[in-house]
Coordinates of C-alpha atoms in Angstrom, one line a residue:
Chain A
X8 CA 0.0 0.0 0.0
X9 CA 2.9 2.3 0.7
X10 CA 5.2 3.7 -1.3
X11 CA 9.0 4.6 -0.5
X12 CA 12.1 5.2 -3.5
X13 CA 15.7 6.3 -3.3
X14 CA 17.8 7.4 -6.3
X15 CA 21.9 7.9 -5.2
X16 CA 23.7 10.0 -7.7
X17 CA 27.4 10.9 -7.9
X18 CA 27.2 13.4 -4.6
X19 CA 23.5 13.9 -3.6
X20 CA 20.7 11.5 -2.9
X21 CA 16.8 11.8 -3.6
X22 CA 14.4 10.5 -2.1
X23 CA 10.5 10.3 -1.9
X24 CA 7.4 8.5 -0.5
X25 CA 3.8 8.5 -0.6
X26 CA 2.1 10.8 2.0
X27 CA -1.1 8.6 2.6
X28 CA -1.7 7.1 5.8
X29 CA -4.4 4.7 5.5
X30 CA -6.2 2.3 8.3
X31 CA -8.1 -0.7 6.1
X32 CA -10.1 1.0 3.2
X33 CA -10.1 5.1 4.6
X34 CA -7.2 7.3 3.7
X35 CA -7.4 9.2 7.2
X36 CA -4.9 11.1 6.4
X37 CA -3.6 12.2 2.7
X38 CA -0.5 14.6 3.6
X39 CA 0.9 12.3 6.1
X40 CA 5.0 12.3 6.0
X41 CA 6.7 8.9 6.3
X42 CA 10.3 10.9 6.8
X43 CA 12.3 11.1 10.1
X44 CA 15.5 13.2 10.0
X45 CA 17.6 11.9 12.2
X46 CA 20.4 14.5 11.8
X47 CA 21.4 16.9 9.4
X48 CA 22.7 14.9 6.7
X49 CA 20.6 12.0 7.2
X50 CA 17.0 10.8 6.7
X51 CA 14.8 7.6 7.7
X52 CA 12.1 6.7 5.5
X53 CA 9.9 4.1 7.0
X54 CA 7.0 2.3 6.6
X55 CA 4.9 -1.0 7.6
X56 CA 2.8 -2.0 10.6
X57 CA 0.4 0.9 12.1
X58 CA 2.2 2.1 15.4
X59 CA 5.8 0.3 15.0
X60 CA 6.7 2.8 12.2
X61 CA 6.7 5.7 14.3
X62 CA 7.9 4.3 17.5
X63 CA 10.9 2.6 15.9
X64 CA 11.5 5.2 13.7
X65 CA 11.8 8.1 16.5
X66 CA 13.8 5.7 19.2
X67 CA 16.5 5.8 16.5
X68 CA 15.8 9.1 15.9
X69 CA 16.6 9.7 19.4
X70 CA 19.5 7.5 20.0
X71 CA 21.2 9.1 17.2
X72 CA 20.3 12.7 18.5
X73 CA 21.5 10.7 22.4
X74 CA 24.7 9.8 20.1
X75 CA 25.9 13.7 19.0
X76 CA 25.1 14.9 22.5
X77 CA 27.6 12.5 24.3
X78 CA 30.0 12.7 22.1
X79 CA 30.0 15.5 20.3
X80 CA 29.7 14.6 16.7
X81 CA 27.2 12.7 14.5
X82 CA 26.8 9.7 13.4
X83 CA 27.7 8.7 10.0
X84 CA 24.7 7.5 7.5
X85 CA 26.4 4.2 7.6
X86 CA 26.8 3.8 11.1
X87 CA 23.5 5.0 11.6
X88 CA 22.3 2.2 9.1
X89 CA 24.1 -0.4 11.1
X90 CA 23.1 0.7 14.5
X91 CA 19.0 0.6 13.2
X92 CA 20.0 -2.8 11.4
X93 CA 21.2 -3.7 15.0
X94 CA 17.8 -2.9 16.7
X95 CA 16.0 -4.3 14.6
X96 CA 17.7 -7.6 14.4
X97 CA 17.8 -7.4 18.4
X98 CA 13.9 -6.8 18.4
X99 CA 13.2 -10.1 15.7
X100 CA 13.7 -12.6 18.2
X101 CA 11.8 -11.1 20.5
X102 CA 7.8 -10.9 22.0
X103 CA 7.8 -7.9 20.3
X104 CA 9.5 -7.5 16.6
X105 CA 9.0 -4.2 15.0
X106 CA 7.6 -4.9 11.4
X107 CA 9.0 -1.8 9.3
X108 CA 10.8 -1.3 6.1
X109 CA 13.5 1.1 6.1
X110 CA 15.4 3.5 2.9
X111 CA 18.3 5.4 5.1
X112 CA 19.4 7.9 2.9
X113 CA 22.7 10.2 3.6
X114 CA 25.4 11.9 2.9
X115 CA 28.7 11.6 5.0
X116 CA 32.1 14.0 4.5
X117 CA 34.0 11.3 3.5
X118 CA 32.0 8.4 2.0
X119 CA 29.6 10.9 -0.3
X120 CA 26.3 10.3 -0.8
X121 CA 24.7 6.6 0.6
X122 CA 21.6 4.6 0.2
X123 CA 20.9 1.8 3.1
X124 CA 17.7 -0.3 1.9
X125 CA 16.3 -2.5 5.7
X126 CA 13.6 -4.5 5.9
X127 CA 11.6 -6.1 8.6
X128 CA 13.9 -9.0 8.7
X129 CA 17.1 -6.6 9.3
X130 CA 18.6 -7.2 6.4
X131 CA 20.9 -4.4 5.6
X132 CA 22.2 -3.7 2.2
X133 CA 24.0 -0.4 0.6
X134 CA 22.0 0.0 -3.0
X135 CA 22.2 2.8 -6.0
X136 CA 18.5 2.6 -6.2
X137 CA 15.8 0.9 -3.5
X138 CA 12.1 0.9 -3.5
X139 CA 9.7 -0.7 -1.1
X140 CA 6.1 -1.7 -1.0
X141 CA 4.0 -3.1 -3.8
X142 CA 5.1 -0.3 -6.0
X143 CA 8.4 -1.5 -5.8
X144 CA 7.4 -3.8 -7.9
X145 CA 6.3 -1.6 -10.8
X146 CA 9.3 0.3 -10.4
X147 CA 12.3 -1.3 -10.1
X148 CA 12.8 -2.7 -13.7
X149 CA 12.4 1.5 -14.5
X150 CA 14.6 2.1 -12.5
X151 CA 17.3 -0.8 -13.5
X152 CA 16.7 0.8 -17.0
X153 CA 17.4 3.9 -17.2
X154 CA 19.9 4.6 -13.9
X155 CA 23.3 5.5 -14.8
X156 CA 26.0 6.6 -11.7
X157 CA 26.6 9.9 -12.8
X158 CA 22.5 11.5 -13.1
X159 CA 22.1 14.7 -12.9
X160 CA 20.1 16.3 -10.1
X161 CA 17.3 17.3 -12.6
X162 CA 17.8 13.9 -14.6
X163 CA 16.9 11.9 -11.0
X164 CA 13.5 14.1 -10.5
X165 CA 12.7 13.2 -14.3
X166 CA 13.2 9.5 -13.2
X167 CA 11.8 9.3 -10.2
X168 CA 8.6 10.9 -12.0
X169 CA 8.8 8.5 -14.3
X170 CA 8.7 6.1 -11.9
X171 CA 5.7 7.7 -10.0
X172 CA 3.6 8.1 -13.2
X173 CA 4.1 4.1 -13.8
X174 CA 2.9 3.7 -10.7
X175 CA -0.5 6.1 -11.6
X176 CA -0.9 4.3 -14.3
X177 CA -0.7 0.4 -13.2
X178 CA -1.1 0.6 -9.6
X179 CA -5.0 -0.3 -8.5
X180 CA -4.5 2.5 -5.4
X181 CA -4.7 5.6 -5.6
X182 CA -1.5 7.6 -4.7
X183 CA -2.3 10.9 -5.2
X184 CA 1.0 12.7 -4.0
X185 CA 4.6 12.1 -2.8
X186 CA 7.0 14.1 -0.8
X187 CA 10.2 14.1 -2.1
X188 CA 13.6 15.3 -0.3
X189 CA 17.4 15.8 -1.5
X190 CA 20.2 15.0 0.4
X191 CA 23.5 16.6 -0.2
X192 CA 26.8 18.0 1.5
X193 CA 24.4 21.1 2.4
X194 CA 22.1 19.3 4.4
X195 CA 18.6 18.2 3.6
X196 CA 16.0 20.1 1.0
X197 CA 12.3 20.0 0.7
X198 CA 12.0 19.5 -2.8
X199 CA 8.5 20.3 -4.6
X200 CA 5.5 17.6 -4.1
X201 CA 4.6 15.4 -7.0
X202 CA 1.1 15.7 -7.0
X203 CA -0.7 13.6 -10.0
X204 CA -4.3 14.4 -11.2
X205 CA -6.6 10.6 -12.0
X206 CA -5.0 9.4 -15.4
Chain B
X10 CA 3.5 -8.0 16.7
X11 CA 2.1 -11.2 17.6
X12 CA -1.7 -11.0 17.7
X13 CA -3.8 -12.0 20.8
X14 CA -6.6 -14.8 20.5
X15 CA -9.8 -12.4 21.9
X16 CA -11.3 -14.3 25.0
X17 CA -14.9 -13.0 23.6
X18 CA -16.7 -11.0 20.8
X19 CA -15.6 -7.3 21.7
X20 CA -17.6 -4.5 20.7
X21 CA -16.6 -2.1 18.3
X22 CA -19.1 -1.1 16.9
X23 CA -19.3 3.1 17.0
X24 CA -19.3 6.1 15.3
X25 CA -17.5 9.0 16.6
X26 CA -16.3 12.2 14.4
X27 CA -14.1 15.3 14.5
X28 CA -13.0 17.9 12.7
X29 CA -11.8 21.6 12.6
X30 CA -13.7 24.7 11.5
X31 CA -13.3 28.3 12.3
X32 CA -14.9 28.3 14.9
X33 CA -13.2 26.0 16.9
X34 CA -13.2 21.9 17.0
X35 CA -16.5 19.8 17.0
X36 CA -16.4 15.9 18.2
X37 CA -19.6 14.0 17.8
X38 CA -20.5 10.8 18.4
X39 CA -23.4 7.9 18.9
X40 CA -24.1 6.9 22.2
X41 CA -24.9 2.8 21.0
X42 CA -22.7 -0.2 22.7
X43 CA -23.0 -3.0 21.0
X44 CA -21.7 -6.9 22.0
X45 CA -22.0 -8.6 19.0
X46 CA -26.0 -8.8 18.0
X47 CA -27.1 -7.5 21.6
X48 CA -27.6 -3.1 21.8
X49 CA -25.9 -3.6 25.7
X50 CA -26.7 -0.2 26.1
X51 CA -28.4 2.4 24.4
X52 CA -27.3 5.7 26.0
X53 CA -23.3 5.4 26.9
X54 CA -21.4 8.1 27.0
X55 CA -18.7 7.9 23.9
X56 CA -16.9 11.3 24.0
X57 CA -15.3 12.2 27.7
X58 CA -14.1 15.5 28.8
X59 CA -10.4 14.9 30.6
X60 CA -9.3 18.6 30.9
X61 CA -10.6 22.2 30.9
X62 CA -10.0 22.1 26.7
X63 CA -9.7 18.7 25.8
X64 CA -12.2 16.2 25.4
X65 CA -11.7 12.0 24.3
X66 CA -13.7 10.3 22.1
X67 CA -13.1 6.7 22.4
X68 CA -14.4 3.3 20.2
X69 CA -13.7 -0.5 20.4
X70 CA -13.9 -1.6 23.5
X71 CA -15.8 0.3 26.1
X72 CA -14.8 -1.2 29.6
X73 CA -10.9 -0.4 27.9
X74 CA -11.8 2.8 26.6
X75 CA -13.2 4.0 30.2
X76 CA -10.0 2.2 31.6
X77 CA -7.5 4.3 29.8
X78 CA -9.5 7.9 29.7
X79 CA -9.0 7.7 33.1
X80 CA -4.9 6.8 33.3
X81 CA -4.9 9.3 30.9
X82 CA -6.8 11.7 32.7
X83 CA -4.8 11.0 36.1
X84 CA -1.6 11.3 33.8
X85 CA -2.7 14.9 32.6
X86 CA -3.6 15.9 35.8
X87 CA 0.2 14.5 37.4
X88 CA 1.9 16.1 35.0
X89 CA 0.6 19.2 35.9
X90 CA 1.1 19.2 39.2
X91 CA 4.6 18.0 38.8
X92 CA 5.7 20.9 36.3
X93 CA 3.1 23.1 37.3
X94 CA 2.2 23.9 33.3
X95 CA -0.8 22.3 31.3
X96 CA 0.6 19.3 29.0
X97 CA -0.1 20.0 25.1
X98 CA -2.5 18.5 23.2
X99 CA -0.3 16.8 21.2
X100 CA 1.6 15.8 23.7
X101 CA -1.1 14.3 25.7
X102 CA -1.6 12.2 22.3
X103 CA 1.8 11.1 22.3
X104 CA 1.6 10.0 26.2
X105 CA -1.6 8.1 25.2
X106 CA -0.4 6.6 22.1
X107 CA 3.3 5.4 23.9
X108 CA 1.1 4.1 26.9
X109 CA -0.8 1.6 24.8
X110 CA 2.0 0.7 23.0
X111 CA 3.1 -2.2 24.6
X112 CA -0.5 -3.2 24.6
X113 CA -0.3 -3.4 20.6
X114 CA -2.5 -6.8 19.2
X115 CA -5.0 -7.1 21.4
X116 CA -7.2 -4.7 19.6
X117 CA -8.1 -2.3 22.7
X118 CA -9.4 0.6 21.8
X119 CA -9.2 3.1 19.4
X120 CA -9.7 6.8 20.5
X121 CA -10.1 10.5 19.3
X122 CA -8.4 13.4 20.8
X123 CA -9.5 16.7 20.3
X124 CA -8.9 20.1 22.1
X125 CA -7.4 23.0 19.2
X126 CA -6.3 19.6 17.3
X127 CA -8.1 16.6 16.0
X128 CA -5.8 13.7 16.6
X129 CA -5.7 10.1 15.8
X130 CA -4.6 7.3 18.6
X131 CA -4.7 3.9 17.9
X132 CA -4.5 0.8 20.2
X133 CA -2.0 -0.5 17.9
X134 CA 0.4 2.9 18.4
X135 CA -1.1 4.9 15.5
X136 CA -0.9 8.6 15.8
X137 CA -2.6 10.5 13.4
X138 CA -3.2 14.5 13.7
X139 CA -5.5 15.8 10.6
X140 CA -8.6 18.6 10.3
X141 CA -11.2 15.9 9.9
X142 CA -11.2 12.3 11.9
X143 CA -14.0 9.4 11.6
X144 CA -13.1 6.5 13.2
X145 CA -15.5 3.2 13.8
X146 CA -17.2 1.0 12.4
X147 CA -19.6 3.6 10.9
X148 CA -17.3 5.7 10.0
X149 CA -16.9 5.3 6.0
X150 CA -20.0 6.3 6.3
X151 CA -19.8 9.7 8.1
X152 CA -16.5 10.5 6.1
X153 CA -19.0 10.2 3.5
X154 CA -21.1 13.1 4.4
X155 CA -18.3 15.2 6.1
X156 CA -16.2 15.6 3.3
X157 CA -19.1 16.5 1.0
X158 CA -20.2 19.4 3.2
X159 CA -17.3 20.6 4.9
X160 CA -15.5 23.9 4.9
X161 CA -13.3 25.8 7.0
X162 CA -15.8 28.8 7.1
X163 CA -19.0 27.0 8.6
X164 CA -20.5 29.1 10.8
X165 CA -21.3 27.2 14.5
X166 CA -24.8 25.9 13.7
X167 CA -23.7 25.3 10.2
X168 CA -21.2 22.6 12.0
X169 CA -23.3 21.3 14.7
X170 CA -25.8 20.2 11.8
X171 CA -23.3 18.8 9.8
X172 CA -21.8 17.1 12.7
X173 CA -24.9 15.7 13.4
X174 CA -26.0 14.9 10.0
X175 CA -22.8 12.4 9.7
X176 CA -23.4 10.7 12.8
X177 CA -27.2 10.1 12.0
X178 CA -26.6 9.0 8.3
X179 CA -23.7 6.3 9.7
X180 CA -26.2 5.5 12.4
X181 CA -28.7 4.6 9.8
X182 CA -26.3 2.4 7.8
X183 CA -24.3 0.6 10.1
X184 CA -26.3 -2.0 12.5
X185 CA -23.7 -1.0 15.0
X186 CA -24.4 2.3 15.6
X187 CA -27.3 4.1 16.6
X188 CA -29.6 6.0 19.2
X189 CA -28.5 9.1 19.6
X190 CA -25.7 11.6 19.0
X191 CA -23.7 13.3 21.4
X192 CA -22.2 16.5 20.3
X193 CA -19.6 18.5 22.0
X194 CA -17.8 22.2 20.4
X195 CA -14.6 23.6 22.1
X196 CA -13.7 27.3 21.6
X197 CA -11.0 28.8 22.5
X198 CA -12.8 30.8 25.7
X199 CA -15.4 28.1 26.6
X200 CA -15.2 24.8 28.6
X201 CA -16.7 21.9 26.4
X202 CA -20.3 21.8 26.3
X203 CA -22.1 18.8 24.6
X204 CA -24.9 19.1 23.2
X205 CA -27.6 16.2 23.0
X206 CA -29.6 15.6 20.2
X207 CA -32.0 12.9 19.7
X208 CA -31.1 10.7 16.5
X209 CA -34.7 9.8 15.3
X210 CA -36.0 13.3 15.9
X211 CA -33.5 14.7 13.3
X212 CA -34.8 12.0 10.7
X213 CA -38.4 13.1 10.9
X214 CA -38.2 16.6 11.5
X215 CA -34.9 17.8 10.4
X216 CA -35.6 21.6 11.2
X217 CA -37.3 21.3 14.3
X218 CA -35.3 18.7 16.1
X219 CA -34.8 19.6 19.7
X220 CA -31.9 20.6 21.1
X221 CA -30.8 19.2 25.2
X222 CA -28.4 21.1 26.5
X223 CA -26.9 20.0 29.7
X224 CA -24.0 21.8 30.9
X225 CA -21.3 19.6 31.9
X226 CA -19.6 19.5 35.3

C-alpha cells in the first residue's frame, strides 16, 4: 500500500514516499510524512505496521540525537544504518518484533552520498537505487533501466517521476502525491511535491 | 507484533467524528454499545471531557476505553502538578499513544483526541493528527457526508448540523451504531459543552429537532 524510492547520484541522494496514511479502506490522512530526520545529513524513511513505524522510527531518531550529545559529533549514515539494522535484528527474536521497512538515505564528508535499503527481517544492504512496497514492484525494472552513476540532479527528478507516473498508471490504489527530499553535503532540501491528477 | 486470541466477541461497533472549522473543533458521536448482536446499552457516554480544553472520544472496546480515559486523565492531571504547566495537546496524544503501545494486538481501543487539534490514537500505536477524523465502524459512512459538506468557514450551527448529519446518516447504515448523538464544540474561551440531540428526531423533523443542553460539570 505504501510507497518509499531512493535514487543515489554521484554526490546527492533523492528521495520520496507517498504521503497517505491509510487504516483498512479510509485514507485518514492524505499529507501524512513517512520521513524522520535523524540529523542533518541523514533521513529515515519508514514504513509498515500501524504504530511500529513511528515508535521505531523516532527511538533511533533519538539514539542518534543521544549519540551527537555525548560525544560531540554525528553519526555517520552508515553507522547510523548499522546501529537501526542492530535494533532491529535485536527486536526479531523477540515478543515484540517491529515490522518496518527502512530506505536510510545520507550523505557523509568522507564516503559521499549513501543509500541503506532495511527491511523487517534486518537485512541491511547499501544499494544505487531501492524501492519498497508493492510499488516497488512496478518500479524497479524503470529504474534498473534507465539509472546511470553519474544522473544529474534534474535527470533523477525526471526518473523518479517517471517512476511515480508508472505507478498512476498500473497501480490499483490511488496515490495521489509524494514528498520528495534531496540530500547533499548542504544538508537536507524540501523539494516540490509530485502531485498527480486521476489518469 | 504477535496478535492476541480475543477471549470473547468485543464490541466495536461506533461512530465517533471530528473535525476543525473556524470556529473552533466539533467531536460527535453515537451513544450505542453493542456486543456482537445485543444493543448492551443504548445511551453510553462515547466522548469524555479529561481537561478544561480537551475532550476524548473513544471506540472499540468500552470497559478499555473507560479504563485508559481515566490513566490518561490522572496522567494529565500528574503532569501538571509535577511541572506546574498544562501538558499540550499533542503531547497528551503522544503520552496516550506510547502508553498503549506495549498493549499493541489485542485490539483495545481506538480513540479521538481533540482540544485546538483533531488527533488520531490507535491501540496499535497509531498517531494520526489531521482537520477531519472518523473512526469506527460507521465511520466510511460519516467520512461520506463530512467531506461533501465541509468547509473551513462553517458558521457554528452550520457545523453542529453537519456534525450531526454524519453521525445520523452512519447511524442509519451501520447495524452497529445508533440511538442518539452526542455532540460536543470547544472554543477557544469556553469549557466543552455537549450538546444532546435525539437521532430519530433529526430524521423526521430535520428543522425542528430539539436541542438538550446540559451543561457539563
Amino acid at each position: 500500500m505504501e510507497y518509499l524510492i531512493g535514487i543515489q547520484g554521484p554526490d546527492y541522494v533523492l528521495v520520496a514516499a507517498d504521503n497517505v496514511a491509510a487504516s483498512s479502506i479510509i485514507q485518514m490522512k492524505h499529507d501524512y510524512d513517512k520521513m524522520f530526520k535523524l540529523s542533518e545529513k541523514i533521513l529515515l524513511l519508514c514504513v509498515g505496521e500501524a504504530g511500529d513505524t513511528v515508535q521505531f522510527a523516532e527511538y533511533i531518531q533519538k539514539n542518534v540525537q543521544l549519540y551527537k550529545m555525548r560525544n560531540g559529533y554525528e553519526l555517520s549514515p552508515s553507522a547510523a544504518a548499522n546501529f537501526t539494522r542492530k535494533n532491529l535484528a535485536d527486536y526479531l527474536r523477540s515478543r515484540t518484533p517491529y515490522h518496518v521497512n527502512l530506505l536510510l538515505a545520507g550523505h557523509d564528508e568522507s564516503d559521499g552520498p549513501g543509500l541503506f535499503y532495511m527491511d523487517y527481517m534486518a537485512s541491511l544492504a547499501k544499494a544505487p537505487f531501492a524501492a519498497h512496497g508493492y510499488g516497488a514492484f512496478l518500479t524497479l525494472s524503470i529504474l534498473d533501466r534507465y539509472y546511470r552513476p553519474d544522473l544529474s540532479r534534474v535527470e533523477a527528478v525526471e526518473l523518479l517521476r517517471k517512476c511515480v507516473e508508472e505507478l498512476n498508471k498500473r497501480f490499483i490504489l490511488n496515490l495521489p502525491s509524494f514528498s520528495v527530499r534531496l540530500i547533499d553535503k548542504d544538508g537536507i532540501h524540501d523539494m516540490e511535491k509530485i502531485t498527480l491528477t486521476a489518469k | 507484533s504477535v496478535p492476541v486470541q480475543e477471549p470473547f466477541p468485543l464490541s466495536h461497533g461506533t461512530t465517533t467524528l471530528g473535525f476543525i472549522f473556524q470556529g473552533g473543533v466539533i467531536a460527535a458521536a453515537d451513544t450505542r454499545a453493542s456486543a456482537g448482536g445485543l444493543v448492551a446499552c443504548p445511551a453510553v457516554h462515547k466522548i469524555t471531557p479529561i481537561h478544561s480544553h480537551l475532550v476524548v472520544t473513544s471506540s472499540g472496546s468500552g470497559a478499555d476505553c473507560m479504563l485508559w480515559e481515566r490513566i490518561l486523565i490522572r496522567e494529565i492531571r500528574l503532569y501538571e502538578l509535577r511541572h506546574k504547566r498544562r501538558l499540550s495537546i499533542r503531547a497528551s496524544a503522544k503520552l496516550l499513544s506510547c502508553m498503549l503501545h506495549p498493549f499493541k494486538g489485542t485490539d483495545v481501543c481506538v480513540a479521538l483526541t481533540l482540544g485546538p487539534r483533531v488527533i488520531y490514537v490507535c491501540s496499535d500505536g497509531a498517531r494520526l493528527q489531521g482537520d477531519i477524523i472518523s473512526v469506527g465502524s460507521g465511520s466510511p459512512y460519516a467520512y461520506g457526508v463530512l467531506d461533501g459538506g465541509l468547509s473551513w468557514s462553517l458558521s457554528k450551527e452550520e457545523a453542529i448540523s453537519l456534525a450531526r448529519e454524519a453521525v445520523f446518516r452512519a447511524t442509519h447504515r451501520d447495524a452497529y451504531s445508533g440511538n442518539n448523538v452526542d455532540l460536543f464544540h470547544i472554543d477557544a474561551a469556553s469549557f466543552p459543552l455537549p450538546l444532546l440531540i435525539m437521532s430519530h428526531y433529526a430524521f423526521w423533523m430535520p428543522h425542528a429537532a430539539r436541542l438538550y443542553i446540559r451543561r457539563c460539570v
